[in-house]
PDB file of C-alpha atoms and ligand atoms in Angstrom:
ATOM      1  CA  MET W 272       0.137   3.482 -10.059  1.00 89.00           C
ATOM      2  CA  PRO W 273       1.170   0.874  -7.124  1.00 96.00           C
ATOM      3  CA  LEU W 274       0.197   2.808  -3.060  1.00 97.00           C
ATOM      4  CA  ILE W 275       3.694   4.228  -1.708  1.00 98.00           C
ATOM      5  CA  VAL W 276       3.472   4.119   2.557  1.00 98.00           C
ATOM      6  CA  SER W 277       6.544   5.579   3.100  1.00 98.00           C
ATOM      7  CA  PHE W 278       8.308   6.117   6.572  1.00 98.00           C
ATOM      8  CA  LEU W 279      10.764   9.309   7.912  1.00 98.00           C
ATOM      9  CA  SER W 280      11.778  10.666  10.318  1.00 97.00           C
ATOM     10  CA  GLN W 281      14.918  13.222  11.975  1.00 95.00           C
ATOM     11  CA  LYS W 282      16.129  10.911  14.501  1.00 95.00           C
ATOM     12  CA  GLY W 283      17.247   7.473  14.356  1.00 96.00           C
ATOM     13  CA  GLY W 284      16.550   4.290  15.848  1.00 97.00           C
ATOM     14  CA  VAL W 285      12.988   5.290  16.519  1.00 97.00           C
ATOM     15  CA  GLY W 286      10.945   2.031  14.372  1.00 98.00           C
ATOM     16  CA  LYS W 287      10.610   3.521  10.955  1.00 98.00           C
ATOM     17  CA  SER W 288      12.517  -0.544   9.647  1.00 98.00           C
ATOM     18  CA  THR W 289      10.306  -2.255  11.587  1.00 98.00           C
ATOM     19  CA  LEU W 290       7.394  -0.828  11.281  1.00 98.00           C
ATOM     20  CA  ALA W 291       7.774  -1.284   7.353  1.00 98.00           C
ATOM     21  CA  ARG W 292       8.601  -5.270   7.395  1.00 98.00           C
ATOM     22  CA  ALA W 293       6.030  -5.027   9.793  1.00 98.00           C
ATOM     23  CA  LEU W 294       3.683  -3.188   7.174  1.00 98.00           C
ATOM     24  CA  ALA W 295       5.435  -5.708   4.708  1.00 98.00           C
ATOM     25  CA  ALA W 296       4.645  -8.844   6.119  1.00 97.00           C
ATOM     26  CA  VAL W 297       0.567  -7.424   6.804  1.00 97.00           C
ATOM     27  CA  SER W 298      -0.025  -6.749   3.573  1.00 97.00           C
ATOM     28  CA  SER W 299       1.610  -9.379   2.183  1.00 95.00           C
ATOM     29  CA  THR W 300      -0.983 -11.667   3.021  1.00 94.00           C
ATOM     30  CA  GLY W 301      -3.058 -11.252   0.819  1.00 88.00           C
ATOM     31  CA  HIS W 302      -3.168 -10.555  -2.486  1.00 90.00           C
ATOM     32  CA  LEU W 303      -1.286  -7.514  -2.821  1.00 94.00           C
ATOM     33  CA  ARG W 304       1.885  -7.056  -4.663  1.00 97.00           C
ATOM     34  CA  VAL W 305       4.219  -5.325  -2.610  1.00 98.00           C
ATOM     35  CA  LYS W 306       7.644  -4.030  -2.868  1.00 98.00           C
ATOM     36  CA  LEU W 307       9.421  -3.290   0.213  1.00 98.00           C
ATOM     37  CA  ALA W 308      12.380  -0.871  -0.432  1.00 98.00           C
ATOM     38  CA  ASP W 309      15.344  -0.073   1.257  1.00 98.00           C
ATOM     39  CA  LEU W 310      16.994   3.713   0.690  1.00 98.00           C
ATOM     40  CA  ASP W 311      19.502   3.634   3.939  1.00 96.00           C
ATOM     41  CA  VAL W 312      22.366   1.737   1.259  1.00 95.00           C
ATOM     42  CA  GLN W 313      24.368   2.196   4.345  1.00 95.00           C
ATOM     43  CA  GLN W 314      22.498  -0.109   6.811  1.00 96.00           C
ATOM     44  CA  GLN W 315      19.827  -2.028   4.778  1.00 98.00           C
ATOM     45  CA  THR W 316      18.251  -3.241   7.671  1.00 98.00           C
ATOM     46  CA  ALA W 317      15.149  -4.448   5.431  1.00 98.00           C
ATOM     47  CA  VAL W 318      17.688  -5.952   3.335  1.00 98.00           C
ATOM     48  CA  ARG W 319      19.929  -8.041   5.153  1.00 98.00           C
ATOM     49  CA  TRP W 320      16.253  -8.917   6.984  1.00 98.00           C
ATOM     50  CA  GLY W 321      14.756 -10.658   4.760  1.00 98.00           C
ATOM     51  CA  LYS W 322      17.479 -12.192   3.961  1.00 98.00           C
ATOM     52  CA  ALA W 323      17.256 -14.202   7.311  1.00 97.00           C
ATOM     53  CA  ARG W 324      13.713 -14.381   6.295  1.00 97.00           C
ATOM     54  CA  LYS W 325      14.830 -16.011   3.782  1.00 96.00           C
ATOM     55  CA  GLN W 326      15.712 -19.516   5.579  1.00 95.00           C
ATOM     56  CA  ARG W 327      13.184 -19.752   6.852  1.00 94.00           C
ATOM     57  CA  VAL W 328      10.621 -22.428   5.303  1.00 89.00           C
ATOM     58  CA  SER W 329       7.780 -21.726   6.232  1.00 90.00           C
ATOM     59  CA  ALA W 330       7.937 -17.717   6.288  1.00 92.00           C
ATOM     60  CA  LEU W 331       6.112 -15.390   3.588  1.00 93.00           C
ATOM     61  CA  PRO W 332       8.277 -14.213   1.142  1.00 94.00           C
ATOM     62  CA  ILE W 333       8.584 -10.508   0.532  1.00 97.00           C
ATOM     63  CA  GLU W 334      10.172  -8.628  -2.444  1.00 97.00           C
ATOM     64  CA  ILE W 335      13.190  -6.560  -0.909  1.00 98.00           C
ATOM     65  CA  GLY W 336      15.377  -4.668  -2.573  1.00 98.00           C
ATOM     66  CA  ALA W 337      17.576  -1.243  -1.221  1.00 98.00           C
ATOM     67  CA  PHE W 338      17.896   0.945  -3.559  1.00 98.00           C
ATOM     68  CA  ARG W 339      20.745   4.639  -3.737  1.00 97.00           C
ATOM     69  CA  SER W 340      17.027   6.515  -4.587  1.00 97.00           C
ATOM     70  CA  PHE W 341      13.580   6.989  -4.746  1.00 97.00           C
ATOM     71  CA  GLU W 342      13.641   6.926  -9.145  1.00 97.00           C
ATOM     72  CA  ASP W 343      15.956   3.976  -8.729  1.00 98.00           C
ATOM     73  CA  ALA W 344      12.935   2.327  -6.186  1.00 98.00           C
ATOM     74  CA  LEU W 345       9.805   3.205  -8.413  1.00 97.00           C
ATOM     75  CA  GLU W 346      11.421   1.258 -11.831  1.00 96.00           C
ATOM     76  CA  ASP W 347       9.454  -1.313 -11.465  1.00 94.00           C
ATOM     77  CA  SER W 348       6.720   0.247  -9.500  1.00 94.00           C
ATOM     78  CA  ASP W 349       4.148  -1.110 -11.798  1.00 95.00           C
ATOM     79  CA  ALA W 350       4.655  -4.953 -11.432  1.00 97.00           C
ATOM     80  CA  PHE W 351       3.160  -3.768  -7.928  1.00 98.00           C
ATOM     81  CA  ASP W 352       0.421  -2.594  -5.623  1.00 97.00           C
ATOM     82  CA  LEU W 353       1.895  -1.153  -2.765  1.00 98.00           C
ATOM     83  CA  ILE W 354       6.231   0.679  -2.270  1.00 98.00           C
ATOM     84  CA  ILE W 355       7.098   0.406   1.188  1.00 98.00           C
ATOM     85  CA  VAL W 356       9.488   2.369   1.681  1.00 98.00           C
ATOM     86  CA  ASP W 357      11.766   2.568   4.502  1.00 98.00           C
ATOM     87  CA  THR W 358      14.523   5.246   4.854  1.00 98.00           C
ATOM     88  CA  PRO W 359      17.506   5.847   6.789  1.00 96.00           C
ATOM     89  CA  GLY W 360      17.925   7.909   9.866  1.00 91.00           C
ATOM     90  CA  HIS W 361      17.978  11.046   8.911  1.00 89.00           C
ATOM     91  CA  THR W 362      16.256  14.057   6.756  1.00 88.00           C
ATOM     92  CA  SER W 363      17.519  15.025   2.956  1.00 91.00           C
ATOM     93  CA  ALA W 364      16.626  16.182  -0.064  1.00 89.00           C
ATOM     94  CA  ALA W 365      15.281  12.649  -0.686  1.00 93.00           C
ATOM     95  CA  THR W 366      13.255  12.797   1.514  1.00 96.00           C
ATOM     96  CA  GLY W 367      11.000  15.887   0.078  1.00 96.00           C
ATOM     97  CA  THR W 368      11.060  13.924  -2.724  1.00 97.00           C
ATOM     98  CA  VAL W 369       9.425  10.971  -0.961  1.00 98.00           C
ATOM     99  CA  ALA W 370       7.407  13.000   1.026  1.00 98.00           C
ATOM    100  CA  ARG W 371       5.598  14.568  -2.131  1.00 97.00           C
ATOM    101  CA  ALA W 372       5.432  10.735  -3.241  1.00 97.00           C
ATOM    102  CA  SER W 373       3.477   9.122  -0.437  1.00 98.00           C
ATOM    103  CA  HIS W 374      -0.094   8.522   0.426  1.00 97.00           C
ATOM    104  CA  VAL W 375       0.417   8.037   3.696  1.00 98.00           C
ATOM    105  CA  VAL W 376       3.693   9.191   4.946  1.00 98.00           C
ATOM    106  CA  VAL W 377       4.817   7.651   8.577  1.00 98.00           C
ATOM    107  CA  VAL W 378       7.180   9.171  11.349  1.00 98.00           C
ATOM    108  CA  PRO W 379       7.516   6.772  14.218  1.00 98.00           C
ATOM    109  CA  THR W 380       8.940   8.733  17.669  1.00 98.00           C
ATOM    110  CA  SER W 381       9.010   7.844  20.974  1.00 98.00           C
ATOM    111  CA  ALA W 382       6.841   9.165  23.774  1.00 98.00           C
ATOM    112  CA  THR W 383       9.905  11.368  25.203  1.00 97.00           C
ATOM    113  CA  ILE W 384       9.950  15.016  24.592  1.00 97.00           C
ATOM    114  CA  ASP W 385      12.408  14.552  22.819  1.00 97.00           C
ATOM    115  CA  ASP W 386      11.789  12.797  20.111  1.00 97.00           C
ATOM    116  CA  LEU W 387       8.139  14.449  20.024  1.00 98.00           C
ATOM    117  CA  TYR W 388       9.229  17.826  18.863  1.00 98.00           C
ATOM    118  CA  PRO W 389      11.463  17.162  16.454  1.00 97.00           C
ATOM    119  CA  THR W 390       8.419  15.076  14.865  1.00 98.00           C
ATOM    120  CA  VAL W 391       6.794  17.621  14.834  1.00 98.00           C
ATOM    121  CA  LEU W 392       9.272  20.047  13.592  1.00 97.00           C
ATOM    122  CA  LEU W 393       9.452  17.056  10.856  1.00 97.00           C
ATOM    123  CA  LEU W 394       5.553  17.861   9.771  1.00 98.00           C
ATOM    124  CA  HIS W 395       5.743  21.600  10.046  1.00 98.00           C
ATOM    125  CA  ALA W 396       7.628  21.033   7.031  1.00 97.00           C
ATOM    126  CA  LEU W 397       6.745  18.147   5.278  1.00 97.00           C
ATOM    127  CA  GLU W 398       3.503  20.736   5.171  1.00 97.00           C
ATOM    128  CA  GLU W 399       5.922  23.493   4.085  1.00 97.00           C
ATOM    129  CA  ILE W 400       6.351  21.978   0.723  1.00 96.00           C
ATOM    130  CA  GLY W 401       2.649  21.127   0.644  1.00 96.00           C
ATOM    131  CA  ILE W 402       1.999  17.942   1.909  1.00 97.00           C
ATOM    132  CA  SER W 403      -1.472  17.813   3.762  1.00 95.00           C
ATOM    133  CA  ARG W 404      -2.169  16.918   6.763  1.00 96.00           C
ATOM    134  CA  ASN W 405      -4.998  14.002   5.939  1.00 95.00           C
ATOM    135  CA  ARG W 406      -1.585  12.442   3.990  1.00 97.00           C
ATOM    136  CA  LEU W 407       0.788  12.494   7.496  1.00 98.00           C
ATOM    137  CA  ALA W 408       0.877   9.737  10.078  1.00 98.00           C
ATOM    138  CA  ILE W 409       2.639   9.874  13.228  1.00 98.00           C
ATOM    139  CA  ALA W 410       3.382   6.161  15.051  1.00 98.00           C
ATOM    140  CA  LEU W 411       4.008   5.781  18.821  1.00 98.00           C
ATOM    141  CA  CYS W 412       6.413   2.575  18.930  1.00 98.00           C
ATOM    142  CA  ARG W 413       9.875   1.331  21.747  1.00 98.00           C
ATOM    143  CA  VAL W 414       6.478   2.294  24.029  1.00 98.00           C
ATOM    144  CA  LEU W 415       8.169   1.261  28.341  1.00 97.00           C
ATOM    145  CA  GLU W 416       4.863   1.030  29.443  1.00 95.00           C
ATOM    146  CA  PRO W 417       1.632   2.508  28.943  1.00 92.00           C
ATOM    147  CA  GLY W 418       1.393   5.693  30.946  1.00 95.00           C
ATOM    148  CA  GLU W 419       3.363   7.174  28.159  1.00 97.00           C
ATOM    149  CA  GLU W 420       0.976   6.639  25.613  1.00 97.00           C
ATOM    150  CA  LYS W 421      -1.189  10.077  26.905  1.00 97.00           C
ATOM    151  CA  THR W 422       2.086  11.769  27.455  1.00 95.00           C
ATOM    152  CA  ALA W 423       2.087  11.731  24.059  1.00 98.00           C
ATOM    153  CA  ARG W 424      -0.976  11.572  22.762  1.00 98.00           C
ATOM    154  CA  ASP W 425      -1.887  15.438  24.448  1.00 98.00           C
ATOM    155  CA  TYR W 426       1.119  16.024  22.470  1.00 98.00           C
ATOM    156  CA  VAL W 427       0.582  15.763  19.650  1.00 98.00           C
ATOM    157  CA  ASP W 428      -3.094  16.542  19.796  1.00 98.00           C
ATOM    158  CA  ALA W 429      -2.339  19.712  20.883  1.00 98.00           C
ATOM    159  CA  ALA W 430      -0.034  19.757  17.259  1.00 98.00           C
ATOM    160  CA  GLY W 431      -3.118  19.173  15.296  1.00 97.00           C
ATOM    161  CA  TYR W 432      -1.499  16.326  13.806  1.00 98.00           C
ATOM    162  CA  GLU W 433      -2.926  12.274  14.061  1.00 98.00           C
ATOM    163  CA  LEU W 434      -1.336   9.983  16.017  1.00 98.00           C
ATOM    164  CA  LEU W 435      -2.954   6.162  14.561  1.00 98.00           C
ATOM    165  CA  PRO W 436      -4.498   4.398  17.403  1.00 98.00           C
ATOM    166  CA  GLY W 437      -2.268   1.562  19.475  1.00 97.00           C
ATOM    167  CA  PHE W 438       1.599   2.142  19.823  1.00 98.00           C
ATOM    168  CA  ILE W 439       4.478  -0.779  19.528  1.00 97.00           C
ATOM    169  CA  PRO W 440       6.037  -2.179  22.973  1.00 97.00           C
ATOM    170  CA  GLU W 441       9.099  -2.810  24.352  1.00 97.00           C
ATOM    171  CA  ARG W 442       9.123  -6.020  24.207  1.00 95.00           C
ATOM    172  CA  ALA W 443      12.681  -8.154  23.331  1.00 95.00           C
ATOM    173  CA  THR W 444      10.400 -10.928  22.007  1.00 95.00           C
ATOM    174  CA  TYR W 445      10.329  -8.479  18.840  1.00 96.00           C
ATOM    175  CA  ARG W 446      14.221  -8.074  18.755  1.00 96.00           C
ATOM    176  CA  SER W 447      13.983 -11.891  18.489  1.00 96.00           C
ATOM    177  CA  ALA W 448      11.389 -11.753  15.605  1.00 96.00           C
ATOM    178  CA  GLN W 449      13.713  -9.398  14.160  1.00 97.00           C
ATOM    179  CA  ASN W 450      16.201 -11.207  14.592  1.00 97.00           C
ATOM    180  CA  ARG W 451      15.562 -14.197  12.935  1.00 95.00           C
ATOM    181  CA  GLY W 452      13.620 -12.451  10.161  1.00 97.00           C
ATOM    182  CA  GLN W 453      10.484 -12.647  10.814  1.00 97.00           C
ATOM    183  CA  ALA W 454       8.157  -9.033  11.238  1.00 97.00           C
ATOM    184  CA  LEU W 455       6.836  -8.347  15.314  1.00 95.00           C
ATOM    185  CA  THR W 456       3.693  -8.545  13.715  1.00 95.00           C
ATOM    186  CA  GLU W 457       5.139 -11.999  13.373  1.00 94.00           C
ATOM    187  CA  ALA W 458       6.276 -13.034  17.221  1.00 91.00           C
ATOM    188  CA  VAL W 459       3.994 -13.658  19.039  1.00 81.00           C
ATOM    189  CA  ASP W 460      -0.278 -14.726  18.827  1.00 76.00           C
ATOM    190  CA  ALA W 461      -1.177 -11.056  20.288  1.00 76.00           C
ATOM    191  CA  ALA W 462      -4.873 -10.455  21.583  1.00 81.00           C
ATOM    192  CA  ASP W 463      -7.491  -8.511  19.536  1.00 77.00           C
ATOM    193  CA  ASP W 464      -6.206  -5.276  21.363  1.00 83.00           C
ATOM    194  CA  ASP W 465      -3.164  -5.644  21.966  1.00 94.00           C
ATOM    195  CA  PRO W 466      -1.591  -2.155  21.200  1.00 96.00           C
ATOM    196  CA  THR W 467       0.598  -3.221  18.376  1.00 97.00           C
ATOM    197  CA  ASN W 468      -2.487  -4.664  16.612  1.00 95.00           C
ATOM    198  CA  LEU W 469      -4.584  -2.017  16.882  1.00 96.00           C
ATOM    199  CA  LEU W 470      -1.112   0.292  15.381  1.00 98.00           C
ATOM    200  CA  ILE W 471      -1.303  -1.915  12.297  1.00 97.00           C
ATOM    201  CA  GLU W 472      -5.637  -2.144  11.660  1.00 97.00           C
ATOM    202  CA  GLY W 473      -5.262   1.431  12.517  1.00 98.00           C
ATOM    203  CA  LEU W 474      -2.170   1.507   9.495  1.00 98.00           C
ATOM    204  CA  LEU W 475      -3.717  -0.200   7.203  1.00 98.00           C
ATOM    205  CA  ARG W 476      -7.215   1.782   7.550  1.00 98.00           C
ATOM    206  CA  LYS W 477      -5.526   5.481   6.903  1.00 98.00           C
ATOM    207  CA  ILE W 478      -3.990   3.532   3.952  1.00 98.00           C
ATOM    208  CA  ALA W 479      -6.804   2.596   2.562  1.00 97.00           C
ATOM    209  CA  ALA W 480      -8.664   5.615   3.766  1.00 97.00           C
ATOM    210  CA  GLN W 481      -5.828   7.282   1.141  1.00 96.00           C
ATOM    211  CA  SER W 482      -5.686   4.953  -0.964  1.00 94.00           C
ATOM    212  CA  ALA W 483      -9.578   5.711  -1.911  1.00 93.00           C
ATOM    213  CA  ALA W 484      -9.610   9.139  -1.138  1.00 90.00           C
ATOM    214  CA  GLY W 485      -7.284   8.834  -4.596  1.00 82.00           C
ATOM    215  CA  LYS W 486      -8.849   7.295  -6.910  1.00 79.00           C
ATOM    216  CA  ARG W 487     -12.735  10.071  -5.610  1.00 77.00           C
ATOM    217  CA  LYS W 488      -9.841  12.524  -7.034  1.00 72.00           C
ATOM    218  CA  GLY W 489      -9.254  10.603 -10.020  1.00 58.00           C
TER     219      GLY W 489
HETATM  220  N1  ATP Q 114       8.925  -2.228  19.660  1.00 52.94           N
HETATM  221  C1  ATP Q 114      10.410  -1.967  19.873  1.00 52.94           C
HETATM  222  N2  ATP Q 114      10.988  -3.412  20.994  1.00 52.94           N
HETATM  223  C2  ATP Q 114      11.997  -4.012  21.340  1.00 52.94           C
HETATM  224  N3  ATP Q 114      13.325  -3.079  19.865  1.00 52.94           N
HETATM  225  C3  ATP Q 114      12.307  -2.480  19.159  1.00 52.94           C
HETATM  226  C4  ATP Q 114      11.526  -2.234  19.011  1.00 52.94           C
HETATM  227  N4  ATP Q 114      11.335  -1.370  17.993  1.00 52.94           N
HETATM  228  C5  ATP Q 114      12.620  -1.211  17.515  1.00 52.94           C
HETATM  229  N5  ATP Q 114      13.387  -1.558  17.884  1.00 52.94           N
HETATM  230  C6  ATP Q 114      15.394  -2.030  17.815  1.00 52.94           C
HETATM  231  O1  ATP Q 114      15.529  -1.235  17.804  1.00 52.94           O
HETATM  232  C7  ATP Q 114      16.237  -0.031  16.848  1.00 52.94           C
HETATM  233  C8  ATP Q 114      15.998   1.045  16.148  1.00 52.94           C
HETATM  234  O2  ATP Q 114      14.852   0.254  15.348  1.00 52.94           O
HETATM  235  P1  ATP Q 114      14.882  -0.061  13.181  1.00 52.94           P
HETATM  236  O3  ATP Q 114      15.556  -0.015  13.169  1.00 52.94           O
HETATM  237  O4  ATP Q 114      13.736  -0.074  13.764  1.00 52.94           O
HETATM  238  O5  ATP Q 114      14.415   2.153  14.333  1.00 52.94           O
HETATM  239  P2  ATP Q 114      15.058   3.171  12.366  1.00 52.94           P
HETATM  240  O6  ATP Q 114      14.205   4.336  12.608  1.00 52.94           O
HETATM  241  O7  ATP Q 114      14.301   2.053  10.917  1.00 52.94           O
HETATM  242  O8  ATP Q 114      16.686   2.899  13.182  1.00 52.94           O
HETATM  243  P3  ATP Q 114      17.507   3.594  11.599  1.00 52.94           P
HETATM  244  O9  ATP Q 114      17.226   5.267  11.697  1.00 52.94           O
HETATM  245  O10 ATP Q 114      19.080   3.638  12.500  1.00 52.94           O
HETATM  246  O11 ATP Q 114      16.639   3.092   9.676  1.00 52.94           O
HETATM  247  C9  ATP Q 114      16.837  -2.316  15.972  1.00 52.94           C
HETATM  248  O12 ATP Q 114      17.469  -2.806  17.050  1.00 52.94           O
HETATM  249  C10 ATP Q 114      15.154  -2.627  15.956  1.00 52.94           C
HETATM  250  O13 ATP Q 114      15.461  -4.182  16.011  1.00 52.94           O
HETATM  251 MG1   MG Q 115      16.519   1.917   9.621  1.00 52.94          MG
END
């Protein structure tokens, strides 16, 4: 069975498709067989990005498909090591199904209390349906200035959830990169301590830890 990493949120526009594409781009650089499953059949953000990406001769190819249901997305799952699931900008009956099957569930949020509150509510709801905290992670996205990180860390710490290290700053270079079929990790050569690199590395570590925990359980 492949590893499954999903991006969920109660609010739209928080960065699910952005992070899903970044994870797909980074994990495709190794030997992993990766599929990016777009469950947002109306917007098809990942699929449309994949079309722009195909025009770029130098871009590493990524397998991307749109699926009406999570079950459809898993049909050929034996052919993949990692399935990245991008979901629509609202929760639905499918949210629990996706979360239950995921080794890691990432909920992106901005640093505003307006977004942090529904993020924590969603994590509570996921715990209530039996998903353990160690499979859940919050990712801070669309940060306008570094001081916002502390507000978010304090809020998430008080709620007792894991906020991944680093954050994704709001950058015009990220917008244009995604417009031309690149992931934000491919936008510019960033320093090792760039907050985006810290977040992506933290996410990869979290996925590796959950994969190892799954194997120990058998
Ligand atoms: N760090 C960033 N810097 C600049 N623009 C960003 C950043 N993150 C996301 N965006 C832009 O903000 C918009 C929303 O981001 P994204 O599509 O990733 O969110 P989403 O959670 O998938 O939205 P939806 O709920 O509608 O699916 C997009 O236009 C995206 O290109
Ligand atoms: Mg999206």
